[in-house]
Coordinates of C-alpha atoms in Angstrom, one line a residue:
Chain A
M1 CA 134.4 78.5 67.4
T2 CA 133.6 78.3 63.8
P3 CA 130.7 77.4 62.9
G4 CA 130.8 73.9 61.8
E5 CA 128.8 71.6 58.9
L6 CA 127.2 68.8 59.7
R7 CA 125.9 66.3 57.1
A8 CA 124.7 63.2 57.8
E9 CA 124.0 60.7 54.2
S10 CA 121.1 58.1 54.4
V11 CA 122.6 57.6 58.5
S12 CA 120.3 53.7 58.8
V13 CA 120.7 52.8 62.9
V14 CA 119.3 49.0 62.9
V15 CA 119.7 47.3 66.4
N16 CA 118.1 44.0 67.6
G17 CA 116.6 44.0 63.3
R18 CA 115.1 46.8 64.7
A19 CA 115.5 50.1 61.9
L20 CA 115.5 53.3 64.6
V21 CA 116.8 55.5 61.7
S22 CA 115.6 54.9 58.0
E23 CA 118.1 56.1 55.6
V24 CA 118.3 59.7 57.1
S25 CA 120.2 62.5 55.4
L26 CA 119.9 66.1 57.1
G27 CA 121.9 68.7 56.4
A28 CA 122.9 72.0 59.5
A29 CA 124.8 74.7 57.3
P30 CA 127.5 77.3 59.7
G31 CA 126.1 78.5 62.1
E32 CA 122.0 77.2 61.3
V33 CA 120.1 76.5 64.3
V34 CA 117.4 73.4 62.4
A35 CA 115.3 71.7 65.3
L36 CA 114.1 68.0 65.0
V37 CA 110.3 67.0 66.2
G38 CA 108.8 64.0 66.1
P39 CA 106.3 61.8 67.9
N40 CA 108.0 60.1 70.7
G41 CA 110.0 57.0 69.3
A42 CA 110.8 58.1 65.9
G43 CA 114.0 58.0 66.2
K44 CA 114.8 61.9 66.4
S45 CA 117.5 60.6 70.1
T46 CA 119.0 57.9 68.3
L47 CA 119.7 60.6 65.1
L48 CA 121.4 62.6 67.8
R49 CA 123.8 60.1 68.8
T50 CA 124.8 59.1 65.7
F51 CA 126.1 62.7 65.7
Y52 CA 127.9 62.4 69.0
R53 CA 129.8 59.2 68.2
A54 CA 127.2 58.0 71.1
M55 CA 126.0 55.3 68.8
R56 CA 127.6 54.3 65.8
P57 CA 125.2 54.0 62.6
T58 CA 124.7 50.7 60.6
S59 CA 124.9 52.2 56.8
G60 CA 126.2 55.9 55.9
R61 CA 128.0 58.7 57.0
V62 CA 128.4 61.8 59.8
L63 CA 130.5 64.4 58.5
L64 CA 131.3 67.2 59.7
D65 CA 133.1 70.3 58.2
G66 CA 133.2 67.3 55.3
H67 CA 136.0 64.7 57.4
D68 CA 133.9 61.5 59.0
I69 CA 133.0 61.8 62.1
W70 CA 133.6 58.3 62.6
R71 CA 136.9 58.8 61.4
M72 CA 138.3 61.4 63.6
P73 CA 139.5 60.9 67.0
A74 CA 136.9 61.2 69.4
K75 CA 139.0 63.4 71.7
R76 CA 139.9 66.0 68.2
L77 CA 135.3 65.8 67.7
A78 CA 134.6 66.6 70.9
R79 CA 136.9 70.4 70.6
T80 CA 134.7 70.9 67.9
L81 CA 131.1 69.3 68.4
A82 CA 129.4 69.3 72.1
A83 CA 126.3 67.3 73.2
V84 CA 123.6 68.3 76.1
L85 CA 122.1 65.0 76.9
Q86 CA 119.6 64.1 80.0
E87 CA 121.1 61.5 80.8
A88 CA 121.9 62.6 84.1
P89 CA 125.4 61.7 86.3
G90 CA 124.2 59.9 89.9
S91 CA 125.0 58.8 93.0
F92 CA 128.5 60.0 93.5
E93 CA 129.4 63.5 94.9
L94 CA 130.3 65.6 92.3
T95 CA 130.0 69.6 92.3
V96 CA 128.6 71.5 90.1
H97 CA 131.2 73.3 89.3
D98 CA 133.3 68.9 88.7
V99 CA 130.8 68.5 86.4
V100 CA 130.9 72.0 84.3
A101 CA 134.9 71.4 84.5
M102 CA 134.6 68.1 82.2
A103 CA 134.7 70.7 79.6
R104 CA 137.2 70.5 79.2
T105 CA 138.9 68.0 79.5
P106 CA 138.9 67.2 74.8
Y107 CA 141.3 69.3 75.4
K108 CA 144.0 67.9 78.1
K109 CA 146.7 65.6 77.9
P110 CA 147.5 63.5 81.0
F111 CA 148.6 64.6 84.1
E112 CA 147.9 68.5 82.4
G113 CA 146.3 70.9 85.5
D114 CA 143.2 73.2 84.7
D115 CA 145.0 77.2 83.2
D116 CA 143.7 80.7 84.4
S117 CA 141.8 80.1 80.3
D118 CA 140.0 76.8 81.5
R119 CA 139.3 77.9 84.7
R120 CA 137.9 81.5 83.5
I121 CA 136.7 79.4 81.0
V122 CA 134.4 77.3 82.9
L123 CA 133.3 80.3 85.3
G124 CA 131.9 82.5 81.4
A125 CA 130.1 79.3 81.0
L126 CA 127.8 79.3 84.8
T127 CA 127.4 82.9 84.8
E128 CA 126.3 82.9 81.6
L129 CA 123.6 79.5 82.9
D130 CA 122.6 81.8 85.5
V131 CA 125.1 79.2 87.8
A132 CA 127.5 80.1 89.0
D133 CA 126.5 81.1 92.8
L134 CA 125.0 76.8 92.5
A135 CA 129.4 76.0 91.2
E136 CA 130.6 73.8 94.9
A137 CA 126.9 72.8 95.1
P138 CA 125.8 68.1 95.1
F139 CA 124.5 68.5 90.6
D140 CA 122.4 65.5 92.8
R141 CA 120.7 67.9 94.9
L142 CA 119.5 70.3 92.1
S143 CA 116.8 70.6 91.2
G144 CA 115.7 69.1 87.2
G145 CA 116.2 72.9 85.4
E146 CA 119.2 73.9 86.9
K147 CA 120.5 70.3 86.0
Q148 CA 119.7 70.8 82.3
R149 CA 121.5 74.5 82.9
V150 CA 124.9 72.9 84.5
L151 CA 124.4 70.3 81.8
I152 CA 123.8 73.5 79.0
A153 CA 126.9 74.8 80.6
R154 CA 129.8 72.6 80.3
A155 CA 128.0 71.4 76.4
L156 CA 129.0 75.6 75.8
A157 CA 132.4 75.6 77.7
Q158 CA 133.7 72.7 75.4
Q159 CA 133.9 75.8 72.9
P160 CA 132.2 74.2 70.5
G161 CA 131.7 75.4 66.5
T162 CA 128.6 72.7 66.4
M163 CA 126.3 72.3 69.2
I164 CA 123.6 68.6 69.1
L165 CA 120.8 69.6 71.9
D166 CA 118.4 67.0 72.7
E167 CA 115.2 68.5 74.1
P168 CA 117.7 70.7 76.0
T169 CA 114.0 72.8 77.4
N170 CA 112.8 69.7 78.9
H171 CA 112.5 70.4 82.9
L172 CA 112.8 73.9 81.9
D173 CA 110.1 76.9 82.7
L174 CA 109.2 79.3 80.2
R175 CA 112.3 81.8 80.7
H176 CA 114.6 79.1 80.9
Q177 CA 113.1 77.6 77.8
L178 CA 114.0 80.6 75.9
D179 CA 117.0 81.6 77.5
A180 CA 118.4 78.4 77.0
L181 CA 117.3 78.3 73.4
R182 CA 118.2 82.8 72.5
L183 CA 121.8 81.3 73.7
V184 CA 122.0 78.8 71.4
R185 CA 120.9 81.4 68.7
R186 CA 123.5 84.0 69.6
L187 CA 126.5 81.7 70.4
G188 CA 126.1 81.9 66.6
V189 CA 127.1 78.4 66.2
T190 CA 126.1 75.4 64.1
A191 CA 123.1 73.4 66.2
V192 CA 120.5 70.9 65.6
V193 CA 118.0 69.8 68.7
A194 CA 115.3 68.2 69.3
L195 CA 112.3 69.9 70.7
H196 CA 109.2 68.7 71.5
D197 CA 107.3 72.1 71.6
L198 CA 107.0 72.4 68.4
N199 CA 106.0 76.4 68.7
L200 CA 109.5 76.7 70.7
A201 CA 110.5 75.3 67.1
A202 CA 108.5 77.8 65.4
A203 CA 110.4 80.3 66.7
F204 CA 113.9 79.6 67.5
C205 CA 114.8 77.2 64.4
A206 CA 114.3 78.5 60.4
R207 CA 113.7 75.2 59.3
I208 CA 112.7 72.0 62.1
C209 CA 113.0 69.0 60.2
V210 CA 109.7 65.7 61.4
M211 CA 110.4 62.6 61.7
D212 CA 108.0 60.1 62.3
G213 CA 108.6 56.4 62.3
G214 CA 113.4 56.5 61.6
R215 CA 112.1 58.4 58.2
L216 CA 113.1 62.2 57.9
V217 CA 109.5 63.0 56.2
A218 CA 109.6 66.4 56.0
D219 CA 112.5 69.4 56.2
G220 CA 112.4 73.2 55.4
P221 CA 111.5 76.5 56.5
P222 CA 108.1 76.7 59.9
A223 CA 106.0 77.6 57.6
E224 CA 106.4 74.8 54.4
V225 CA 106.2 72.2 57.1
L226 CA 103.7 73.2 60.3
T227 CA 100.0 71.8 58.1
E228 CA 97.7 71.1 59.4
D229 CA 98.4 67.7 57.2
L230 CA 101.3 67.0 58.6
L231 CA 100.0 66.9 62.2
A232 CA 97.6 64.8 61.5
E233 CA 99.3 62.7 59.8
V234 CA 101.6 62.5 62.4
Y235 CA 101.2 63.0 65.8
R236 CA 97.7 61.2 64.2
V237 CA 95.7 65.4 66.4
K238 CA 93.7 67.1 65.2
A239 CA 95.8 70.6 65.5
E240 CA 95.3 73.9 64.1
I241 CA 97.4 76.8 62.9
R242 CA 97.4 80.2 62.3
P243 CA 99.8 82.4 61.5
H244 CA 101.5 84.9 64.7
P245 CA 99.9 88.5 64.1
R246 CA 103.4 90.1 64.4
T247 CA 105.4 88.0 63.8
G248 CA 103.9 86.0 61.1
I249 CA 105.4 82.5 62.6
P250 CA 102.7 79.8 62.2
Q251 CA 101.4 78.9 65.3
V252 CA 100.5 75.1 66.4
S253 CA 97.0 75.3 69.0
V254 CA 95.3 72.2 70.0
P255 CA 91.7 72.8 70.8
G256 CA 90.5 70.7 73.4
D257 CA 87.4 68.5 73.5
Chain B
M1 CA 118.9 76.5 97.6
T2 CA 121.2 74.1 96.7
Q3 CA 123.9 73.3 99.9
A4 CA 127.3 74.2 99.7
V5 CA 130.1 71.3 99.9
R6 CA 131.9 72.9 102.3
R7 CA 135.7 70.8 102.3
A8 CA 138.6 71.7 104.2
P9 CA 141.3 72.7 101.9
Y10 CA 142.9 69.7 99.9
P11 CA 147.0 70.5 100.4
L12 CA 146.6 70.1 104.2
I13 CA 144.1 67.0 104.2
L14 CA 147.4 65.8 102.4
V15 CA 149.2 66.8 105.1
V16 CA 147.0 65.3 108.2
L17 CA 146.2 61.7 105.4
A18 CA 149.7 61.2 105.2
A19 CA 150.8 61.3 108.6
L20 CA 148.3 59.2 109.7
L21 CA 150.3 57.2 107.4
L22 CA 153.0 58.2 108.7
L23 CA 152.6 57.4 112.1
A24 CA 150.5 54.1 112.2
A25 CA 153.5 52.6 109.6
T26 CA 155.6 53.6 113.5
A27 CA 153.3 52.2 116.0
G28 CA 152.4 49.7 113.6
V29 CA 156.8 48.5 113.8
A30 CA 157.1 49.6 117.2
A31 CA 154.1 46.8 118.3
G32 CA 154.4 43.8 118.8
S33 CA 156.0 40.6 120.9
V34 CA 158.3 42.8 122.1
G35 CA 157.5 46.0 122.3
L36 CA 159.7 48.8 120.1
P37 CA 159.3 52.7 121.8
F38 CA 158.5 54.4 118.3
G39 CA 162.0 57.4 119.2
E40 CA 163.8 53.8 119.2
V41 CA 161.8 52.7 115.1
W42 CA 162.9 55.7 113.4
S43 CA 166.8 55.5 114.8
I44 CA 167.1 51.7 113.5
L45 CA 165.6 53.3 110.2
L46 CA 167.1 56.2 109.7
H47 CA 170.1 53.8 110.6
R48 CA 169.6 51.6 108.0
L49 CA 169.4 54.0 105.2
R50 CA 173.2 55.6 106.6
L51 CA 172.1 59.2 108.0
P52 CA 175.3 59.3 110.6
L53 CA 173.6 59.5 113.0
G54 CA 175.8 58.7 116.2
E55 CA 176.2 54.5 117.0
P56 CA 174.1 52.6 117.4
T57 CA 172.2 52.3 121.8
W58 CA 170.1 49.1 121.0
P59 CA 170.2 45.2 120.1
A60 CA 171.1 44.0 117.5
V61 CA 168.1 41.8 117.9
R62 CA 165.7 44.8 117.8
E63 CA 167.0 45.9 113.9
T64 CA 167.1 42.1 112.8
I65 CA 163.2 42.1 114.1
V66 CA 162.0 45.7 112.8
M67 CA 164.3 45.6 109.8
D68 CA 163.5 41.4 108.5
V69 CA 160.0 40.9 110.0
R70 CA 157.5 44.2 110.8
L71 CA 158.7 46.5 108.3
P72 CA 157.8 44.6 105.1
R73 CA 155.1 43.1 106.8
V74 CA 154.0 47.4 107.3
L75 CA 154.7 48.8 103.3
L76 CA 152.6 45.2 102.4
C77 CA 149.7 47.0 104.4
A78 CA 150.4 49.6 102.8
V79 CA 150.1 48.2 99.7
V80 CA 148.3 46.2 99.5
G81 CA 145.4 48.9 101.5
A82 CA 146.8 51.5 99.1
G83 CA 145.7 49.0 95.4
L84 CA 142.5 48.1 97.5
S85 CA 141.9 51.6 97.5
V86 CA 142.6 52.9 94.5
C87 CA 141.4 49.5 92.3
G88 CA 138.3 50.2 94.5
M89 CA 137.6 53.5 93.1
A90 CA 138.1 53.3 89.2
L91 CA 136.4 50.3 89.3
Q92 CA 133.3 51.9 90.7
A93 CA 133.8 54.7 88.2
L94 CA 134.4 52.6 84.8
V95 CA 131.0 50.2 86.2
R96 CA 129.8 53.7 87.2
N97 CA 128.4 52.4 90.3
P98 CA 129.4 53.4 93.9
L99 CA 128.6 50.0 95.4
A100 CA 131.3 47.9 93.3
D101 CA 134.3 46.2 95.4
P102 CA 136.6 44.5 94.2
M103 CA 135.9 41.5 96.8
L104 CA 131.7 42.2 95.8
L105 CA 132.3 41.9 91.9
G106 CA 134.0 38.9 92.1
V107 CA 137.6 39.8 91.7
S108 CA 139.3 38.6 94.1
S109 CA 137.3 35.5 93.9
G110 CA 138.7 35.4 90.8
G111 CA 142.1 35.5 91.4
T112 CA 142.1 33.8 94.3
V113 CA 141.2 30.4 92.0
G114 CA 144.2 31.3 89.7
A115 CA 146.3 31.5 93.1
V116 CA 145.1 27.9 94.6
A117 CA 144.7 26.5 91.5
V118 CA 148.5 27.1 91.1
M119 CA 148.9 26.8 94.9
V120 CA 147.2 22.8 94.7
L121 CA 148.7 21.7 91.7
N122 CA 152.5 23.5 91.9
L123 CA 152.6 24.2 88.3
S124 CA 155.9 27.0 88.1
V125 CA 155.7 27.7 84.6
F126 CA 157.1 31.1 85.2
G127 CA 158.7 31.4 88.6
A128 CA 157.9 33.8 91.5
L129 CA 155.9 35.7 88.5
T130 CA 153.4 31.9 87.5
L131 CA 151.1 33.2 91.1
P132 CA 150.8 36.6 90.6
L133 CA 149.9 36.5 86.7
A134 CA 147.6 33.3 87.4
A135 CA 145.5 35.4 89.7
F136 CA 145.6 37.7 87.4
A137 CA 144.7 36.2 84.6
G138 CA 141.6 35.5 86.6
A139 CA 140.7 38.0 88.3
L140 CA 140.1 39.6 84.7
L141 CA 137.6 36.7 83.6
A142 CA 136.2 37.6 86.4
L143 CA 135.9 40.9 85.9
F144 CA 134.5 40.7 82.3
L145 CA 132.2 38.3 83.6
V146 CA 130.5 39.5 85.4
Y147 CA 130.1 42.4 84.1
G148 CA 129.1 41.1 80.7
L149 CA 126.5 39.3 82.8
A150 CA 125.5 42.4 84.4
R151 CA 125.4 44.3 80.8
A152 CA 123.3 41.3 79.0
G153 CA 120.5 42.4 77.4
G154 CA 120.2 45.7 78.2
R155 CA 121.3 48.6 80.7
M156 CA 123.5 47.9 83.7
T157 CA 122.2 48.1 87.2
T158 CA 122.7 48.1 90.4
I159 CA 120.8 45.6 91.2
R160 CA 122.3 42.9 88.7
L161 CA 125.2 44.4 88.7
V162 CA 125.6 43.1 92.3
L163 CA 124.0 40.1 91.7
A164 CA 126.0 39.2 89.4
G165 CA 129.1 39.9 91.1
V166 CA 127.7 38.3 94.4
A167 CA 126.5 35.3 91.7
T168 CA 129.1 35.3 90.2
A169 CA 132.3 35.3 93.6
E170 CA 130.0 32.0 95.3
V171 CA 130.7 30.3 92.6
L172 CA 134.9 30.6 91.9
S173 CA 134.1 30.6 96.0
A174 CA 133.6 26.9 95.7
V175 CA 135.6 27.1 92.4
A176 CA 139.1 27.5 94.4
S177 CA 137.6 25.2 97.8
F178 CA 136.6 22.6 95.6
L179 CA 140.6 22.4 94.3
I180 CA 141.6 22.6 97.8
V181 CA 139.2 19.9 99.4
T182 CA 139.7 17.6 95.8
S183 CA 144.3 17.5 96.3
N184 CA 145.2 15.2 97.8
D185 CA 148.6 17.0 99.3
P186 CA 146.5 18.4 102.9
H187 CA 150.4 20.0 103.4
K188 CA 149.5 22.3 100.3
A189 CA 145.5 22.6 100.3
D190 CA 145.8 23.0 104.4
S191 CA 148.0 26.8 102.8
A192 CA 146.3 27.3 100.7
L193 CA 143.3 27.1 102.9
R194 CA 144.6 29.7 105.3
W195 CA 146.0 31.7 102.9
M196 CA 142.5 32.0 101.2
L197 CA 141.1 33.7 104.7
G198 CA 143.3 36.3 103.8
G199 CA 146.4 37.4 105.7
L200 CA 150.0 39.3 106.2
A201 CA 151.4 37.5 108.2
G202 CA 155.4 35.9 107.7
T203 CA 156.4 38.9 104.8
T204 CA 160.1 39.1 103.4
W205 CA 161.5 41.8 101.5
D206 CA 160.8 38.9 98.4
L207 CA 157.3 39.6 98.8
L208 CA 157.2 43.0 98.0
W209 CA 158.7 44.0 94.7
I210 CA 154.9 42.6 92.8
P211 CA 152.5 43.7 94.7
A212 CA 154.4 46.6 94.7
A213 CA 155.2 47.8 92.2
A214 CA 151.8 46.9 90.0
V215 CA 150.4 49.1 92.7
L216 CA 152.7 51.8 92.5
L217 CA 152.3 51.8 88.6
G218 CA 148.7 50.7 88.1
T219 CA 148.0 54.2 90.7
A220 CA 150.6 55.8 88.0
V221 CA 148.7 55.5 85.1
L222 CA 145.4 55.6 86.9
L223 CA 146.1 59.1 88.7
G224 CA 147.1 60.4 84.3
V225 CA 143.2 59.1 83.2
S226 CA 142.4 60.7 86.3
R227 CA 140.3 62.9 83.9
P228 CA 138.6 60.5 81.1
L229 CA 138.0 58.4 85.0
N230 CA 135.6 61.1 85.4
L231 CA 134.1 62.0 82.1
L232 CA 132.3 57.9 82.5
L233 CA 131.2 59.6 86.3
A234 CA 128.7 62.2 83.5
G235 CA 127.1 58.8 81.8
E236 CA 128.1 56.9 79.4
E237 CA 127.5 58.7 76.9
A238 CA 128.2 62.5 77.7
A239 CA 130.9 61.2 78.3
A240 CA 131.0 59.6 74.1
A241 CA 130.3 63.3 73.4
L242 CA 133.4 64.3 75.7
G243 CA 135.9 63.1 73.1
L244 CA 136.2 59.4 75.4
D245 CA 136.0 56.3 73.7
V246 CA 134.5 54.6 76.1
H247 CA 134.4 50.7 75.5
R248 CA 138.5 50.7 74.6
F249 CA 139.1 53.1 78.1
R250 CA 137.0 50.4 80.1
G251 CA 137.9 47.3 78.3
A252 CA 142.1 49.4 78.9
M253 CA 141.2 49.4 82.0
F254 CA 139.8 46.3 83.8
V255 CA 142.5 45.0 82.7
L256 CA 144.6 47.5 85.0
V257 CA 142.8 47.4 87.3
A258 CA 143.2 43.1 87.5
L259 CA 146.3 42.9 87.3
M260 CA 147.1 44.9 90.1
I261 CA 143.6 42.5 92.0
G262 CA 146.1 40.1 90.3
A263 CA 149.2 41.0 92.4
I264 CA 147.5 41.9 95.1
V265 CA 146.1 39.2 95.6
A266 CA 148.6 36.8 95.2
V267 CA 150.3 38.4 98.4
S268 CA 147.3 38.9 100.8
G269 CA 144.9 36.6 100.1
S270 CA 140.9 38.4 99.5
I271 CA 140.8 40.8 102.0
G272 CA 137.4 42.8 101.5
F273 CA 135.5 46.2 101.5
V274 CA 138.6 48.3 101.9
G275 CA 137.7 48.9 98.5
L276 CA 134.4 49.2 98.8
M277 CA 134.6 51.6 102.2
L278 CA 137.8 53.7 101.8
P279 CA 136.9 55.4 97.9
H280 CA 133.5 56.8 99.7
M281 CA 134.8 58.5 103.0
V282 CA 137.6 59.9 100.3
R283 CA 134.7 61.4 99.2
L284 CA 133.0 63.2 101.7
L285 CA 136.4 64.2 102.3
V286 CA 137.6 65.7 99.0
G287 CA 134.5 65.5 96.2
A288 CA 135.0 63.1 93.1
D289 CA 137.0 64.4 91.1
H290 CA 139.8 62.0 90.4
R291 CA 142.9 63.9 90.3
R292 CA 142.3 64.7 93.8
A293 CA 140.7 61.7 95.5
L294 CA 142.5 58.8 93.5
P295 CA 146.2 60.4 96.3
A296 CA 143.8 60.4 99.0
A297 CA 142.3 57.0 98.6
A298 CA 146.2 55.5 98.2
L299 CA 147.0 57.2 101.6
M300 CA 144.3 56.6 103.6
G301 CA 144.2 53.2 102.3
A302 CA 147.6 52.3 103.0
A303 CA 146.7 54.2 106.4
F304 CA 144.1 51.9 107.4
L305 CA 145.3 48.9 106.2
I306 CA 148.4 49.4 108.3
A307 CA 145.7 49.9 111.4
A308 CA 143.9 47.2 110.8
D309 CA 146.5 44.8 110.2
L310 CA 148.1 45.7 113.6
A311 CA 144.3 44.9 115.5
A312 CA 144.9 41.6 114.3
R313 CA 147.5 40.6 115.6
S314 CA 147.5 42.7 118.7
L315 CA 143.4 42.3 119.6
I316 CA 144.0 38.8 120.8
A317 CA 148.1 38.4 121.2
P318 CA 149.3 35.8 120.8
E319 CA 147.1 34.8 118.5
E320 CA 146.3 36.7 115.2
I321 CA 142.4 37.5 113.5
P322 CA 142.0 36.8 109.5
I323 CA 142.3 40.3 108.6
G324 CA 139.5 39.9 106.3
I325 CA 137.4 38.6 109.0
L326 CA 138.6 41.6 110.7
T327 CA 137.5 44.1 107.1
A328 CA 134.8 42.3 106.4
V329 CA 133.0 42.8 110.3
T330 CA 133.7 46.9 109.6
G331 CA 133.0 45.8 106.0
G332 CA 129.5 45.0 106.3
P333 CA 127.5 47.3 108.0
F334 CA 129.1 50.3 105.9
F335 CA 127.9 48.2 103.0
L336 CA 124.0 48.6 104.2
W337 CA 124.7 52.1 105.5
L338 CA 125.4 52.9 102.3
M339 CA 122.5 50.8 100.6
R340 CA 119.9 52.0 102.5
R341 CA 120.6 56.1 102.2
K342 CA 121.3 55.3 98.7
A343 CA 118.0 53.8 98.7
A344 CA 116.9 56.3 100.2
R345 CA 118.1 59.3 98.1

């Protein structure tokens, strides 16, 4: 699980003549956790899709440790990079264990069974995310928060050096939000995390990238990026930003009218 | 707290299914206008396998009935049932929809058009392989057509998939009927029509090997890709993130399933709902993991179709009910129940 170096080089995605992502270049150094924020429709999810091979960039390249991820076998990429997505299985009788055990697929040849180390890894991931006692429960009947933790456990069981997380804190209560982000930091993996909550982003990520209208409009430490001017321009809200009294991390608050 | 799924141990389920299959097969060979005791069925079979079990004590005509008439038919039922069940399960994963079925998706109708065209137009370009190949081509065409229609302009939903499948099946059935009605050889038209209703009467050993080979090889390949099939249940994007080249894999699997369905339709006509019902029962028994579900689906499908064929030829004996009618009568209500259950979730 050596943390990888992820770099997007002027990535653009054009669908039906509309540019969803335009010329975005950003990098994450080994072990760095980068937050990706921006309003709905800013192109965050689309950009992330080009990182885990769900959508090919119209132009530009995505490099992991210097290798173009679109020029390597999909299986090889899945052994080094995992994604936590919002899409969830439905209508099939999959158990939580089935869902997490899928993570071992990129390590397997046809007809190859699971061995003890696979079982240990899957159980470890289930335990880490506090869902081990749900292992035999049907995935479809879980609550939103439980599902989200199971999907994070699956990414963990892939044993990646780099993780892409698209709104991983969705549906999670406050404690599990913090647990999930702490876990990502503790793993020491390189991570790009799309987040809606700017305060969480500022608290857990040393770097914040802001997207708006498919473009990268800011990239830097929270204190430099999160300014009242930027929030006014990108989110069209009048917010107040004050440093946290103890940590000095910028905090965003929106006064109700 | 969400309830855990309780299931019987997997090996036990396999043993029970295998026992059911043997029982159904024995009953299938034993029953008919001349009834045979189960013991005699096995004595004849073992004798034919040249096991030293003493001298035959039965009339030679019974051996002919077992070996030349009933056994090939029962084996073909097993092959067709296993194949339809396994293909249904694979299709449900490939289009990620539990309502997929070779007949509902128009695949069987596509195969039918290919086969009817060969029969009515009297084509024989590839000898004995002409009929299965034409059925394969028709099945493949229908599969890509339905898939393309269901996906056109955005996300594939259950409604779009089922509508595209039903519409395609309807059009293709019309084409097959048109071919039959406009044929100027009434004899050929009659045999094509009877074949379309689905039936396994008159099976000989010559008919058996192409579908048997297609189903055995196809099932082996599907077992080999059971992990990637599992990934598709997680959704397209997740499957990509887990290292699957989704589009290439799905394309290859469509070709494989169409090959299997083509070989099956060529010998049995279109038998509906087997590919819909059995995968569901299997998933309830052993779960959705294809490594466990596919072998169980093959066993259960084989046993089911042997039993259905037995019912088809004994319910109003000496007349035979086309087996497709029987499977539709049981499968239609099952489909409606499934739709309601899915809607209720």
